[in-house]
PDB file of C-alpha atoms in Angstrom:
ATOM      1  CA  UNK M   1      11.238  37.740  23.951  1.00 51.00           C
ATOM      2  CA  UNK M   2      14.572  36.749  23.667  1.00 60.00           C
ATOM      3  CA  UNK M   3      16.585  34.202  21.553  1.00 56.00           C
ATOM      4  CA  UNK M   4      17.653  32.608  24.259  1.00 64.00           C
ATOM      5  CA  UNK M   5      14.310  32.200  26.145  1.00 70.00           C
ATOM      6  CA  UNK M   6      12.112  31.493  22.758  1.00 70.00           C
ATOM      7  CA  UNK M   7      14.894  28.237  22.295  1.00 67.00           C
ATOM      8  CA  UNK M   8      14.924  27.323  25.746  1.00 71.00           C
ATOM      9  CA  UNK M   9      10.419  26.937  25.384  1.00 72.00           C
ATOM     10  CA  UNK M  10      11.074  25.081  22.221  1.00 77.00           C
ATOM     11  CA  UNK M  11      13.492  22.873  23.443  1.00 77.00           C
ATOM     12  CA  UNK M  12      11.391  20.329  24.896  1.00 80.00           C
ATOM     13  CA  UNK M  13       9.644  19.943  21.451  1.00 82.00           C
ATOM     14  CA  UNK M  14      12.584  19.795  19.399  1.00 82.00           C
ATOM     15  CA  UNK M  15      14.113  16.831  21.692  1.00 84.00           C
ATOM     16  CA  UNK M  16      10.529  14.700  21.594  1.00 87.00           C
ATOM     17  CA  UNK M  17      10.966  15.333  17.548  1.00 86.00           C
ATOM     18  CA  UNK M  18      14.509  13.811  17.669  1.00 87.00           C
ATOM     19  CA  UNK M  19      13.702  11.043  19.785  1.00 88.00           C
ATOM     20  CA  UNK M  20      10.626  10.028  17.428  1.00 85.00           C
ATOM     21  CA  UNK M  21      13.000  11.044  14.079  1.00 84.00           C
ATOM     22  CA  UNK M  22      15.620   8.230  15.967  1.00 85.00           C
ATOM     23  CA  UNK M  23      12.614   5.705  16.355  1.00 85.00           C
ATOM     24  CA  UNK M  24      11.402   5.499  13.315  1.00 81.00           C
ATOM     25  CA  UNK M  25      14.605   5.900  11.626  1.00 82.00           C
ATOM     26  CA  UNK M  26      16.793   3.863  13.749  1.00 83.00           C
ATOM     27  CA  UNK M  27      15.193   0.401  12.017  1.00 82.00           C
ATOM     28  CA  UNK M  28      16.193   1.514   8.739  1.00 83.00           C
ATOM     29  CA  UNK M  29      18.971   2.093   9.337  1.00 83.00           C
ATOM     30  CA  UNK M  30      19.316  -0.911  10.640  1.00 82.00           C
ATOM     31  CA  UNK M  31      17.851  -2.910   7.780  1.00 82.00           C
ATOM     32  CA  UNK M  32      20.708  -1.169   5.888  1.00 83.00           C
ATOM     33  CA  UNK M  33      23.491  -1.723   7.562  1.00 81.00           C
ATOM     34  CA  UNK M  34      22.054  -5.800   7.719  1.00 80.00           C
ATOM     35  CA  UNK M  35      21.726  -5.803   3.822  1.00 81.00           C
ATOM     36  CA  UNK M  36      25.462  -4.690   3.441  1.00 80.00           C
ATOM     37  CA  UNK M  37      27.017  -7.762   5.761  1.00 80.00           C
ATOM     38  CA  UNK M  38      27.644 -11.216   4.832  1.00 77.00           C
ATOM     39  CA  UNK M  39      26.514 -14.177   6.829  1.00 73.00           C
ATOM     40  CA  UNK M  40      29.542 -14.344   8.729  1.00 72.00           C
ATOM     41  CA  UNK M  41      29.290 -10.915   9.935  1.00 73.00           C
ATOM     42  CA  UNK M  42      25.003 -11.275  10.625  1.00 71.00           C
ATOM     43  CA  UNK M  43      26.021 -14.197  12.818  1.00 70.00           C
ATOM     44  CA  UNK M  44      29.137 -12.676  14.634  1.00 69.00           C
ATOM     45  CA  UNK M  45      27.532  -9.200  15.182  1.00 69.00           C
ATOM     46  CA  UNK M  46      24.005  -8.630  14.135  1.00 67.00           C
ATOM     47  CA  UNK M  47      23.501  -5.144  15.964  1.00 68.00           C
ATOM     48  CA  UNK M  48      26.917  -3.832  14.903  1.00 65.00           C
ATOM     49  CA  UNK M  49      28.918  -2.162  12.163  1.00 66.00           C
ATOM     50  CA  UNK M  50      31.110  -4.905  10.457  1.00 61.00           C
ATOM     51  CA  UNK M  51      34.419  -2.789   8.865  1.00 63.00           C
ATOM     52  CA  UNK M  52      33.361  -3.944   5.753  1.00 74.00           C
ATOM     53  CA  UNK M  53      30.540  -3.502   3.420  1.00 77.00           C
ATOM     54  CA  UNK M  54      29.401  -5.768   0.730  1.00 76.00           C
ATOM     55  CA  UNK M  55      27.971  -3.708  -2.027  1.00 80.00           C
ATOM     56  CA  UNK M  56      27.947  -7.019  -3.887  1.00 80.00           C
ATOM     57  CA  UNK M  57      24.954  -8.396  -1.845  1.00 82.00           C
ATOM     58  CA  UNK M  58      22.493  -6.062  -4.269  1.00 86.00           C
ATOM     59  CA  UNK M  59      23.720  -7.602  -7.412  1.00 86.00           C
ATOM     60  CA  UNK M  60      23.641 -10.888  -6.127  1.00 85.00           C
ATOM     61  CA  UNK M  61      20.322 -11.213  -4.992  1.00 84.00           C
ATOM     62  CA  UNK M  62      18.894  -9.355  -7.950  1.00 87.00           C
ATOM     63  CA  UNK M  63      20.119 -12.126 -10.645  1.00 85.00           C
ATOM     64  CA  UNK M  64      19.788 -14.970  -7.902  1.00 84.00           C
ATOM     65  CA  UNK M  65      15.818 -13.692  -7.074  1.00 83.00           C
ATOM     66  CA  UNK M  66      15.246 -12.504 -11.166  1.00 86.00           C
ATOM     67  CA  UNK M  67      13.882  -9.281  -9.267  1.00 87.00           C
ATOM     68  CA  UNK M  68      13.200  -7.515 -12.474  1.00 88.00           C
ATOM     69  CA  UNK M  69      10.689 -10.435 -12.849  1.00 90.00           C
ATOM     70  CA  UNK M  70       9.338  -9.657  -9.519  1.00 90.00           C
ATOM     71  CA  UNK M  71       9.228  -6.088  -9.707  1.00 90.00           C
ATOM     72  CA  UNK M  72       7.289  -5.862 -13.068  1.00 93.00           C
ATOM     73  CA  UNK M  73       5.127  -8.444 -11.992  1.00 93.00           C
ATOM     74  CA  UNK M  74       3.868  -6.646  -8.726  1.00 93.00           C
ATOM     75  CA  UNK M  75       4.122  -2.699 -11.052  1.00 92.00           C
ATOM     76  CA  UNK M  76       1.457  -4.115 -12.995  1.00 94.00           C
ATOM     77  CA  UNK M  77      -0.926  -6.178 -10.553  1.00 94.00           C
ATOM     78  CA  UNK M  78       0.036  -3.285  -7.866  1.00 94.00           C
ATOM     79  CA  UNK M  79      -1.169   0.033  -9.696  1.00 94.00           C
ATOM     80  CA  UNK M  80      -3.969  -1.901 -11.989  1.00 95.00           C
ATOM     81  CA  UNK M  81      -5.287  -3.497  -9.309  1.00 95.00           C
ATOM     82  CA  UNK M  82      -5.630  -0.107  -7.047  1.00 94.00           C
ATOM     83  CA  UNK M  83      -6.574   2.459  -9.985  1.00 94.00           C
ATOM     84  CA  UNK M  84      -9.327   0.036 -10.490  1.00 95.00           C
ATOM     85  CA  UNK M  85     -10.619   0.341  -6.725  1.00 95.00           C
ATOM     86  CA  UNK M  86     -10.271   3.909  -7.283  1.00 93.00           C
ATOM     87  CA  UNK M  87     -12.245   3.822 -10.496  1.00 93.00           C
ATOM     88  CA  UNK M  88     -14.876   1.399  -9.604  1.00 93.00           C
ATOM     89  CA  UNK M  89     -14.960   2.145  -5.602  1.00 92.00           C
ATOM     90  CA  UNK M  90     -15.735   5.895  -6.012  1.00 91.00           C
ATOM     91  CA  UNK M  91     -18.415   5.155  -8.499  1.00 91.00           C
ATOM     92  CA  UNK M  92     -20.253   2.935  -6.430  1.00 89.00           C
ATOM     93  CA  UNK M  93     -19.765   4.924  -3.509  1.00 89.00           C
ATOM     94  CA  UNK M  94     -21.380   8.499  -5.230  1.00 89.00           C
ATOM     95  CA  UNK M  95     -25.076   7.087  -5.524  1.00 87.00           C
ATOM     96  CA  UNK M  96     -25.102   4.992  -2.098  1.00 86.00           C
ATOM     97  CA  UNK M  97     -23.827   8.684  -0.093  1.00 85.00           C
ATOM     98  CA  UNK M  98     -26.540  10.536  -1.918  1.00 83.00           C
ATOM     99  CA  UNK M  99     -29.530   8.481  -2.283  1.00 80.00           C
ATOM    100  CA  UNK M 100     -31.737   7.676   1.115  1.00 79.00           C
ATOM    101  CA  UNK M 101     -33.789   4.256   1.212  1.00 73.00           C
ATOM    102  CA  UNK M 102     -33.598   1.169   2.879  1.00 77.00           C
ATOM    103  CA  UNK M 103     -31.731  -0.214  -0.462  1.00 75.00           C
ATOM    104  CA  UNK M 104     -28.850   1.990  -0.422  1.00 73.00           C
ATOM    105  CA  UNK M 105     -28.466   1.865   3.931  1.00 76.00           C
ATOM    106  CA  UNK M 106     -28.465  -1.810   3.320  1.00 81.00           C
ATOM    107  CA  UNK M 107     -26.118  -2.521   0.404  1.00 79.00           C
ATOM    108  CA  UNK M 108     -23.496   0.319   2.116  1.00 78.00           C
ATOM    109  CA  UNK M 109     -23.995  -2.316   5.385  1.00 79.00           C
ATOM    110  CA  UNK M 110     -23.504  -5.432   2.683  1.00 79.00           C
ATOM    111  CA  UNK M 111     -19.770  -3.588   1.638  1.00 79.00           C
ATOM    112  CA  UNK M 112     -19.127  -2.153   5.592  1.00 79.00           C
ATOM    113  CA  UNK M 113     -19.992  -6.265   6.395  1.00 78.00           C
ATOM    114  CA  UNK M 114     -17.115  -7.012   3.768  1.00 78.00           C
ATOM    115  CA  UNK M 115     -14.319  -5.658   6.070  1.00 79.00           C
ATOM    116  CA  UNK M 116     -14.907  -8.188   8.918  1.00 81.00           C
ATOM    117  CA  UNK M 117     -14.342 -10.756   6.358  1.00 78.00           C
ATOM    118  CA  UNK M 118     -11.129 -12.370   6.534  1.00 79.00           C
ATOM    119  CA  UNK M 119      -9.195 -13.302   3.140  1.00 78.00           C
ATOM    120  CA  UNK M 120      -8.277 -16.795   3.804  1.00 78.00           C
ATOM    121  CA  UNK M 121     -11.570 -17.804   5.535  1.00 80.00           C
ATOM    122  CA  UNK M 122     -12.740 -17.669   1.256  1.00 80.00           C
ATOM    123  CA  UNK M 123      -9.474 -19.285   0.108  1.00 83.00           C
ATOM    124  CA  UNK M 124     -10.829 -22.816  -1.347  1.00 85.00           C
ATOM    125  CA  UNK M 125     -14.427 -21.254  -3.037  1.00 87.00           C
ATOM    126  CA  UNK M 126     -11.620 -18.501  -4.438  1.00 86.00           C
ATOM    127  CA  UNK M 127      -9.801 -20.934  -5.688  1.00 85.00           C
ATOM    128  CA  UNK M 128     -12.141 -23.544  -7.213  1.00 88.00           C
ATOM    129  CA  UNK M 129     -13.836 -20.188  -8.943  1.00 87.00           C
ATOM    130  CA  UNK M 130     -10.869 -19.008 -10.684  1.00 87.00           C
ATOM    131  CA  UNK M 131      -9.693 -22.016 -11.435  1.00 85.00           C
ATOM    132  CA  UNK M 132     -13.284 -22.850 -13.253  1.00 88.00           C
ATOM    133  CA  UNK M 133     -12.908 -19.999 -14.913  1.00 87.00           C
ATOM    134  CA  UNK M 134      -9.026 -20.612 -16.171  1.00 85.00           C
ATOM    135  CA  UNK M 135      -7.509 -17.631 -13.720  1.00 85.00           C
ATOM    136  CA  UNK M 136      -6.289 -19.626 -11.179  1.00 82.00           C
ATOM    137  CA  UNK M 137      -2.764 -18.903 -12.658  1.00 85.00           C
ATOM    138  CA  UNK M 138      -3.156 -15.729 -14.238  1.00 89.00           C
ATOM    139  CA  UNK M 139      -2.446 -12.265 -12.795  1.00 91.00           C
ATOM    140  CA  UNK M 140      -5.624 -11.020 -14.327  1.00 92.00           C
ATOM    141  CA  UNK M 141      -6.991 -13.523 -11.441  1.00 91.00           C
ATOM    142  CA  UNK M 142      -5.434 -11.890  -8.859  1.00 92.00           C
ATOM    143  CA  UNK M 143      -6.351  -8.558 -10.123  1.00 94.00           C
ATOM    144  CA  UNK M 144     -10.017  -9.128  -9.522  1.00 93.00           C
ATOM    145  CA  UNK M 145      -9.592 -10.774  -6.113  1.00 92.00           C
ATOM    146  CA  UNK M 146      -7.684  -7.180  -4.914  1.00 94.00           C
ATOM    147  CA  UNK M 147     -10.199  -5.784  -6.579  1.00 93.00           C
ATOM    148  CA  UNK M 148     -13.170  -7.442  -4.575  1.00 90.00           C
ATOM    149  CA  UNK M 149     -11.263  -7.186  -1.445  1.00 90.00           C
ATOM    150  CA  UNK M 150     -10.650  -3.502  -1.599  1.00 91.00           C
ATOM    151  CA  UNK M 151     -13.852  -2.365  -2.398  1.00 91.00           C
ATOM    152  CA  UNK M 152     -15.268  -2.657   0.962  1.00 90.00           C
ATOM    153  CA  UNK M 153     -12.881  -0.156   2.623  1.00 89.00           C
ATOM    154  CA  UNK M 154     -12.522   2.240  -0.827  1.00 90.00           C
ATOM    155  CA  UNK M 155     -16.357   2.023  -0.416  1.00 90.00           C
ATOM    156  CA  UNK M 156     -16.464   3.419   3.218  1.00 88.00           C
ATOM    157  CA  UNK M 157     -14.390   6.101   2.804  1.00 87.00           C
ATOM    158  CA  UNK M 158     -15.453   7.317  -0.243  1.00 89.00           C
ATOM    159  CA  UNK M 159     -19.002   7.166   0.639  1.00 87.00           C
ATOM    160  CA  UNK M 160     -18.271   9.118   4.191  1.00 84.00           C
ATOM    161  CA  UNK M 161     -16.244  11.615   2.249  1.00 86.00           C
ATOM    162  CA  UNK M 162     -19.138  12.514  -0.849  1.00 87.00           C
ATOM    163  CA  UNK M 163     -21.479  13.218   1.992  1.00 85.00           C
ATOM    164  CA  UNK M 164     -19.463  15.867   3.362  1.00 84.00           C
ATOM    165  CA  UNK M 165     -19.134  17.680  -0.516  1.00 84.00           C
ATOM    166  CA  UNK M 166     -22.368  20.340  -1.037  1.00 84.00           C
ATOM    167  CA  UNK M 167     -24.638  18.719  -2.741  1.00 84.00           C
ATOM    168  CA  UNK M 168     -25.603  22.883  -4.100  1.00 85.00           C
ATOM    169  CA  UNK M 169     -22.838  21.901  -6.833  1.00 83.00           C
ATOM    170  CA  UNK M 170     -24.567  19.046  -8.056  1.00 84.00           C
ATOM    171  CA  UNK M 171     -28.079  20.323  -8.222  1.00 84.00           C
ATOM    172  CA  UNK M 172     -26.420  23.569 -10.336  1.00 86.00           C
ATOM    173  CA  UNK M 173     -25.005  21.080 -12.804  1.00 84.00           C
ATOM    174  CA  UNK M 174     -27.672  19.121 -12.930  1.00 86.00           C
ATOM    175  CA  UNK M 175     -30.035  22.682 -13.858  1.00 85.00           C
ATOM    176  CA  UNK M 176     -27.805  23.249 -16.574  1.00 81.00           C
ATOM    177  CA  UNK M 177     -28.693  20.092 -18.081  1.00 83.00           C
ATOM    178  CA  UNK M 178     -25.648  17.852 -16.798  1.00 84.00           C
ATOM    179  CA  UNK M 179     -25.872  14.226 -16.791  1.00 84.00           C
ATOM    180  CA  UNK M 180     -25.740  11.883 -13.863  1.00 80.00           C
ATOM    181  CA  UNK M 181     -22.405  10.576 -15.008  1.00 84.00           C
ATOM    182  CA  UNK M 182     -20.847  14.133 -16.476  1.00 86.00           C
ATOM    183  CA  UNK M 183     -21.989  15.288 -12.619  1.00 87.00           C
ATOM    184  CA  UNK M 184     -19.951  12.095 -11.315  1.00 88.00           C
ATOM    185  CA  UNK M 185     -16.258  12.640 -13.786  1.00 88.00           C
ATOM    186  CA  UNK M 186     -16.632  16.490 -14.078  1.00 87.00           C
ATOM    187  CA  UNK M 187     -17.729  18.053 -10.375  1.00 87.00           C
ATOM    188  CA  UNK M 188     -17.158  15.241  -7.525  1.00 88.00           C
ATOM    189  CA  UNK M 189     -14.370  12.924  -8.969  1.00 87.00           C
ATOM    190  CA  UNK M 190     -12.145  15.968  -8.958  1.00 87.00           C
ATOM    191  CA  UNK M 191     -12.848  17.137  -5.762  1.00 86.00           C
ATOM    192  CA  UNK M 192     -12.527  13.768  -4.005  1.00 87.00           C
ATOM    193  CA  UNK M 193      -8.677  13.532  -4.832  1.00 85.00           C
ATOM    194  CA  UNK M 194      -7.035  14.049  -1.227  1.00 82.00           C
ATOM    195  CA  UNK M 195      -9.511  10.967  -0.100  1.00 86.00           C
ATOM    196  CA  UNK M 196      -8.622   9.266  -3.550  1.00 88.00           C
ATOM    197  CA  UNK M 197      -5.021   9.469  -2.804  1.00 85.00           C
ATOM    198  CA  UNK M 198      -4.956   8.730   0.605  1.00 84.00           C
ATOM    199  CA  UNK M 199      -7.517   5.605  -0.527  1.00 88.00           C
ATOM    200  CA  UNK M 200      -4.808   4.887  -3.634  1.00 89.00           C
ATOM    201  CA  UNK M 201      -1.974   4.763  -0.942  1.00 86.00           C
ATOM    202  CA  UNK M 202      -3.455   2.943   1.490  1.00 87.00           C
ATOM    203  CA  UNK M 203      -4.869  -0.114  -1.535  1.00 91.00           C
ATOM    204  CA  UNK M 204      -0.951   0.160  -2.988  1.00 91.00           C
ATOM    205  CA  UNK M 205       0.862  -1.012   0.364  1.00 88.00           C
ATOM    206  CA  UNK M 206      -2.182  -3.787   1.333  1.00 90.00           C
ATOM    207  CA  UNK M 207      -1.616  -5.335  -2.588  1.00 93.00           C
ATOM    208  CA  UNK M 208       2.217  -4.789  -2.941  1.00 92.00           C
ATOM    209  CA  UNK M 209       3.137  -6.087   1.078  1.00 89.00           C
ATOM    210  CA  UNK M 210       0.262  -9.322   0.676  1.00 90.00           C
ATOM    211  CA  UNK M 211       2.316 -12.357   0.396  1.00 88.00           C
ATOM    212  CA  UNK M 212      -1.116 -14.733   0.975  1.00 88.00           C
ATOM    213  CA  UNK M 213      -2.782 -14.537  -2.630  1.00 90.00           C
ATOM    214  CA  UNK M 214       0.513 -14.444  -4.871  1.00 90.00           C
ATOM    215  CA  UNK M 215       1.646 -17.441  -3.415  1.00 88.00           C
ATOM    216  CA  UNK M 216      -0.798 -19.644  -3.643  1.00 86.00           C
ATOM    217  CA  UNK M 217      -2.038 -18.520  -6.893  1.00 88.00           C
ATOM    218  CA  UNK M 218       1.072 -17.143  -8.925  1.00 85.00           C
ATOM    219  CA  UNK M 219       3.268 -19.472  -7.491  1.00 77.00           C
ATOM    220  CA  UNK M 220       5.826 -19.423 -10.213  1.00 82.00           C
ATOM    221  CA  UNK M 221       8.547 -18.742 -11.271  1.00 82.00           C
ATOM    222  CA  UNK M 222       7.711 -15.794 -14.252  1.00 88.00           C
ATOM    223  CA  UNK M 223       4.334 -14.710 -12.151  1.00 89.00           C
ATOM    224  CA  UNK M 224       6.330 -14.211  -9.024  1.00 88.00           C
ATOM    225  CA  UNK M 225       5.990 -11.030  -7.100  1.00 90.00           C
ATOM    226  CA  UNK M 226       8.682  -8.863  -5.264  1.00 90.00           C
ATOM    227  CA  UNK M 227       7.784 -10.790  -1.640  1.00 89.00           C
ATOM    228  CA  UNK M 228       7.951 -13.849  -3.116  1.00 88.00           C
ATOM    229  CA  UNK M 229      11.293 -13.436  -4.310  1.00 86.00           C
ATOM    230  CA  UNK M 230      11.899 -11.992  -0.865  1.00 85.00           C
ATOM    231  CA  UNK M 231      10.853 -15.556   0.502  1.00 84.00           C
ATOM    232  CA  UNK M 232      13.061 -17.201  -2.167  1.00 80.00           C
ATOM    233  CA  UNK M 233      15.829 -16.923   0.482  1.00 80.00           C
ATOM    234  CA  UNK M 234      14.255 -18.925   3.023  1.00 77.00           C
ATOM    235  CA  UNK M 235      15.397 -22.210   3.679  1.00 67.00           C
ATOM    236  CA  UNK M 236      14.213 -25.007   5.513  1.00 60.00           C
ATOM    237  CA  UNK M 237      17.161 -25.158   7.886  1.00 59.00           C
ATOM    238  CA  UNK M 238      18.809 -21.790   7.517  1.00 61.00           C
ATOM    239  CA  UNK M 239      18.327 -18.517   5.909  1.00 72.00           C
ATOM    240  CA  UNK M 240      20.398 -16.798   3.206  1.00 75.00           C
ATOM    241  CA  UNK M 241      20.547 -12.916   4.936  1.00 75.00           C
ATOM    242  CA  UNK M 242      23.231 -11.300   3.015  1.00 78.00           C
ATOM    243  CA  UNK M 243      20.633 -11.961   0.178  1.00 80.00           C
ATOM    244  CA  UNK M 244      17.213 -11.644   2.038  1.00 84.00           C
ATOM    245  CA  UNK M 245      18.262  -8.014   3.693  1.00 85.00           C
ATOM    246  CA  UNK M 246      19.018  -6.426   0.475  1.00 86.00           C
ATOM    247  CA  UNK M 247      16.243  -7.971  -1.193  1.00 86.00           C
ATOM    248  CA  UNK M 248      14.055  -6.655   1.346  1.00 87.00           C
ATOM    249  CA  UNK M 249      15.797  -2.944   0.822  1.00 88.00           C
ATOM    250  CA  UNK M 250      14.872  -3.347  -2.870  1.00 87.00           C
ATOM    251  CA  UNK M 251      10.913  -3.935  -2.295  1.00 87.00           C
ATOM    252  CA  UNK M 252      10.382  -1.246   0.245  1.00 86.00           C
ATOM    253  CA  UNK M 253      12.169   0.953  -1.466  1.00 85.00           C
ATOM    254  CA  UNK M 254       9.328   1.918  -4.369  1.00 84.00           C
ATOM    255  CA  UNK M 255       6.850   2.666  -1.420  1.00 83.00           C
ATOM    256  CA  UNK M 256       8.741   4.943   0.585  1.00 82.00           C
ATOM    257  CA  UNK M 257       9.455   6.920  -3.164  1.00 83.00           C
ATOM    258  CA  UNK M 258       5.664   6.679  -3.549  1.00 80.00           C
ATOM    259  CA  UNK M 259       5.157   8.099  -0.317  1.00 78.00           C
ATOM    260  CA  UNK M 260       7.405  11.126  -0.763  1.00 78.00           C
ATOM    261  CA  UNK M 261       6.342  12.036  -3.653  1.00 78.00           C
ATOM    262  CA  UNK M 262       2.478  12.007  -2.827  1.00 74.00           C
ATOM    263  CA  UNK M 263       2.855  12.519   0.878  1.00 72.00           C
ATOM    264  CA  UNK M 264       1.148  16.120   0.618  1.00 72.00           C
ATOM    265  CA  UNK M 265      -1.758  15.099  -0.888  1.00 69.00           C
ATOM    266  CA  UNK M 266      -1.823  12.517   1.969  1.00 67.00           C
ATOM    267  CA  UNK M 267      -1.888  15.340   4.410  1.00 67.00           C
ATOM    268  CA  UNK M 268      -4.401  17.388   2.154  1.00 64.00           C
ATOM    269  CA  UNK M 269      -6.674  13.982   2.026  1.00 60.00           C
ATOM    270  CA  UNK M 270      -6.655  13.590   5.987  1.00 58.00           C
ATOM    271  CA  UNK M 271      -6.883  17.486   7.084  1.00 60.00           C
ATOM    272  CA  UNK M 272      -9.849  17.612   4.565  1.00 55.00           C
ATOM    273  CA  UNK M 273     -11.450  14.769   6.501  1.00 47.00           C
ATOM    274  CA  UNK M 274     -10.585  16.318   9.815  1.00 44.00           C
ATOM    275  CA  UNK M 275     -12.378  19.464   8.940  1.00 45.00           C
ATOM    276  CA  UNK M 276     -15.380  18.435   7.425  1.00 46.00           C
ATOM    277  CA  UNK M 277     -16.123  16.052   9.614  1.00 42.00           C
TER     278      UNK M 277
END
């Protein structure tokens, strides 16, 4: 087959990969070319180019926003909160995919249940609970609320994934005299990282993009998190953008490193469950 005629078949493909490359690209690029324009510019042409580029609009709203604040504050609630639901989801998971009963079918239906659940239907009981227990302020607080609303999903997935594992591995383990929890940490929590990870990057966006719980319960100024300082540009009657865009840049730039950097154990973590079943 020739050059010519091999391109010519993969042509089509190739052109419905650059129209879904401009797609999904074409809105950051956008959101770039918004955080580099004053509010002159955003109001004269918002789709455009402006000639000039105001490099200055990063600085600004970092010391205006205290973003290094913001962005320690949601590091440390972001990756606690979702190593946790690793930790404690993939525990609880292990003995509800392997044991049978009518106990374990209906406490796996009692954390399945938990995802129809909506967050702010619980808001005031959250609230009068932390606060009686002197977290209502704290981001230890919020830590075990993303904690309790993530294990529902963690819980699913991890469950769904054990039962696909052999349980041959296990019983050999156990023979050698193994323990229930050296079975757990030394055979099935290593082979359950692609589902960890994908689990680990699907907890990280929920916690660091939710706006609803840091808001109304680290709603100050040295518990802030990076969206609240996002929101710090809102006004009542007009909006600072040459300060919100960049600001926005800033807090979506640590999850699209994230994503790079673990996006093929992402792939490993779905092809995995594609295969087994």
């Amino acid at each position: 087959m020739s050059l010519d005629r091999r391109l010519m078949q993969r042509l089509p493909k190739l052109l419905l990969l650059l129209l879904f490359t401009f797609v999904y690209a074409y809105p950051l690029f956008m959101l770039l070319s918004f955080s580099l324009k004053n509010n002159g510019s955003m109001y004269a042409n918002p789709l455009g180019l402006s000639g000039e580029f105001h490099w200055g609009n990063y600085s600004e709203a970092w010391s205006r926003s205290n973003f290094d604040v913001a962005l320690w504050n949601s590091v440390t609630i972001t990756f606690i909160s979702a190593l946790l639901i690793l930790l404690i989801g993939s525990m609880a998971a292990y003995p509800l995919a392997r044991r049978k009963g009518k106990g374990a079918t209906l406490l796996q239906g009692f954390f399945v249940a938990g995802l129809i659940v909506p967050m702010q239907l619980n808001l005031i009981p959250l609230f009068k609970l932390l606060h009686s227990l002197g977290l209502s302020r704290t981001p230890l607080g919020v830590i075990f609320l993303y904690i309790a609303f993530g294990m529902p999903l963690t819980v699913f997935l991890f469950s769904g994934f054990i039962r696909s594992l052999p349980k041959e591995l296990e019983e050999a383990a156990r023979i050698d005299g193994c323990s229930g929890a050296g079975i757990f940490f030394r055979i099935v929590l290593p082979l359950m990282k692609p589902i960890g990870t994908t689990v680990f990057i699907l907890q990280f966006l929920t916690i660091w993009n939710d706006f609803f719980l840091p808001v109304v319960f680290l709603n100050t100024e040295k518990l802030k998190t990076v969206q609240i300082a996002v929101y710090s540009f809102v006004g009542q009657y007009a909006n600072d953008w040459s300060h919100m865009f960049p600001m926005i840049v800033l807090s979506v730039a640590p999850v699209l490193a994230l994503y790079v950097f673990l996006q093929k154990y992402i792939i490993a973590g779905i092809m995995s469950g594609a295969v087994k079943g």
